[in-house]
């Protein structure tokens, strides 16, 4: 679909949309993946959404983002 191509082309708004869409379909791993990509590409909505979701324990960070001791 065009939205996935837009996300793969690093369009942050498309990545944010995909992240929320996947989370809404209970596909958390995919949702978190796209939200992290959007945040890394400067989407402040994605950053806020991730932080708020982590604080409310709605999602967990992927293993590569977990704190290492």
Coordinates of N, CA and C in Angstrom, one line a residue, residues 14-67:
X14 N 3.7 9.6 7.9 CA 3.2 8.3 7.5 C 3.7 7.3 8.5
X15 N 4.9 7.4 9.0 CA 5.3 6.4 10.0 C 4.5 6.5 11.3
X16 N 4.2 7.7 11.7 CA 3.3 7.9 12.9 C 2.0 7.3 12.6
X17 N 1.4 7.6 11.5 CA 0.1 7.0 11.1 C 0.2 5.5 11.2
X18 N 1.2 4.9 10.6 CA 1.3 3.4 10.6 C 1.5 2.9 12.0
X19 N 2.2 3.6 12.9 CA 2.4 3.1 14.2 C 1.1 3.1 15.0
X20 N 0.3 4.2 14.9 CA -1.0 4.2 15.5 C -1.9 3.1 14.9
X21 N -1.9 3.0 13.6 CA -2.8 2.0 13.0 C -2.5 0.6 13.5
X22 N -1.2 0.2 13.5 CA -0.8 -1.1 13.9 C -1.2 -1.3 15.4
X23 N -0.9 -0.3 16.3 CA -1.3 -0.5 17.7 C -2.8 -0.6 17.8
X24 N -3.6 0.1 17.0 CA -5.0 0.0 17.0 C -5.5 -1.4 16.6
X25 N -4.7 -2.1 15.8 CA -5.1 -3.4 15.4 C -4.4 -4.5 16.3
X26 N -3.9 -4.0 17.4 CA -3.3 -4.9 18.4 C -2.0 -5.6 17.9
X27 N -1.3 -4.9 17.0 CA 0.0 -5.4 16.5 C 1.0 -4.5 17.1
X28 N 1.3 -4.7 18.4 CA 2.1 -3.8 19.1 C 3.6 -3.8 18.6
X29 N 4.1 -4.9 18.3 CA 5.5 -4.9 17.8 C 5.7 -4.0 16.6
X30 N 4.8 -4.1 15.6 CA 4.9 -3.3 14.4 C 4.6 -1.9 14.7
X31 N 3.6 -1.6 15.6 CA 3.3 -0.3 16.0 C 4.4 0.5 16.6
X32 N 5.1 -0.2 17.5 CA 6.2 0.4 18.2 C 7.4 0.7 17.2
X33 N 7.6 -0.3 16.3 CA 8.6 -0.1 15.3 C 8.4 1.2 14.5
X34 N 7.2 1.4 14.0 CA 6.9 2.6 13.2 C 6.9 3.8 14.0
X35 N 6.4 3.8 15.2 CA 6.5 5.0 16.1 C 7.9 5.4 16.4
X36 N 8.8 4.4 16.6 CA 10.2 4.7 16.8 C 10.8 5.3 15.6
X37 N 10.5 4.8 14.4 CA 11.0 5.4 13.2 C 10.5 6.8 13.0
X38 N 9.3 7.1 13.3 CA 8.7 8.4 13.2 C 9.4 9.4 14.2
X39 N 9.6 8.9 15.4 CA 10.3 9.8 16.4 C 11.7 10.0 16.0
X40 N 12.4 9.1 15.5 CA 13.8 9.2 15.0 C 13.8 10.2 13.8
X41 N 12.8 10.3 13.1 CA 12.7 11.3 12.0 C 12.1 12.6 12.4
X42 N 12.0 12.9 13.7 CA 11.6 14.2 14.1 C 10.2 14.4 14.4
X43 N 9.3 13.4 14.4 CA 7.9 13.6 14.6 C 7.7 13.7 16.1
X44 N 7.3 14.9 16.5 CA 7.1 15.2 18.0 C 5.9 14.5 18.5
X45 N 4.9 14.3 17.6 CA 3.7 13.6 18.1 C 4.0 12.1 18.4
X46 N 4.9 11.5 17.6 CA 5.3 10.2 17.9 C 6.1 10.1 19.2
X47 N 7.0 11.1 19.4 CA 7.8 11.1 20.6 C 6.9 11.2 21.9
X48 N 5.9 12.1 21.8 CA 5.0 12.3 22.9 C 4.1 11.0 23.1
X49 N 3.6 10.5 22.1 CA 2.8 9.3 22.1 C 3.6 8.1 22.8
X50 N 4.9 7.9 22.4 CA 5.7 6.8 22.9 C 5.9 7.0 24.4
X51 N 6.3 8.2 24.8 CA 6.6 8.5 26.2 C 5.3 8.3 27.0
X52 N 4.2 8.8 26.6 CA 2.9 8.7 27.3 C 2.5 7.2 27.4
X53 N 2.7 6.5 26.3 CA 2.4 5.0 26.3 C 3.3 4.2 27.2
X54 N 4.6 4.6 27.3 CA 5.5 3.9 28.2 C 5.1 4.1 29.6
X55 N 4.9 5.4 29.9 CA 4.5 5.8 31.3 C 3.3 5.1 31.8
X56 N 2.3 4.9 30.9 CA 1.1 4.2 31.3 C 1.1 2.7 31.1
X57 N 2.3 2.2 30.8 CA 2.5 0.8 30.6 C 1.6 0.1 29.5
X58 N 1.3 0.9 28.5 CA 0.5 0.4 27.4 C 1.3 -0.4 26.4
X59 N 2.6 0.1 26.3 CA 3.5 -0.6 25.4 C 4.9 -0.7 26.1
X60 N 5.7 -1.6 25.6 CA 7.0 -1.8 26.1 C 8.0 -1.4 25.0
X61 N 9.2 -0.9 25.4 CA 10.2 -0.6 24.4 C 10.7 -1.9 23.8
X62 N 11.1 -1.8 22.5 CA 11.7 -3.0 21.9 C 13.0 -3.3 22.6
X63 N 13.5 -4.6 22.5 CA 14.7 -5.0 23.2 C 15.9 -4.1 23.0
X64 N 16.1 -3.6 21.8 CA 17.3 -2.8 21.5 C 17.2 -1.4 22.2
X65 N 16.0 -1.0 22.7 CA 15.9 0.3 23.4 C 15.8 0.1 24.9
X66 N 15.8 -1.1 25.4 CA 15.7 -1.4 26.8 C 17.0 -0.9 27.5
X67 N 16.9 -0.5 28.7 CA 18.1 -0.1 29.5 C 19.0 -1.3 29.7

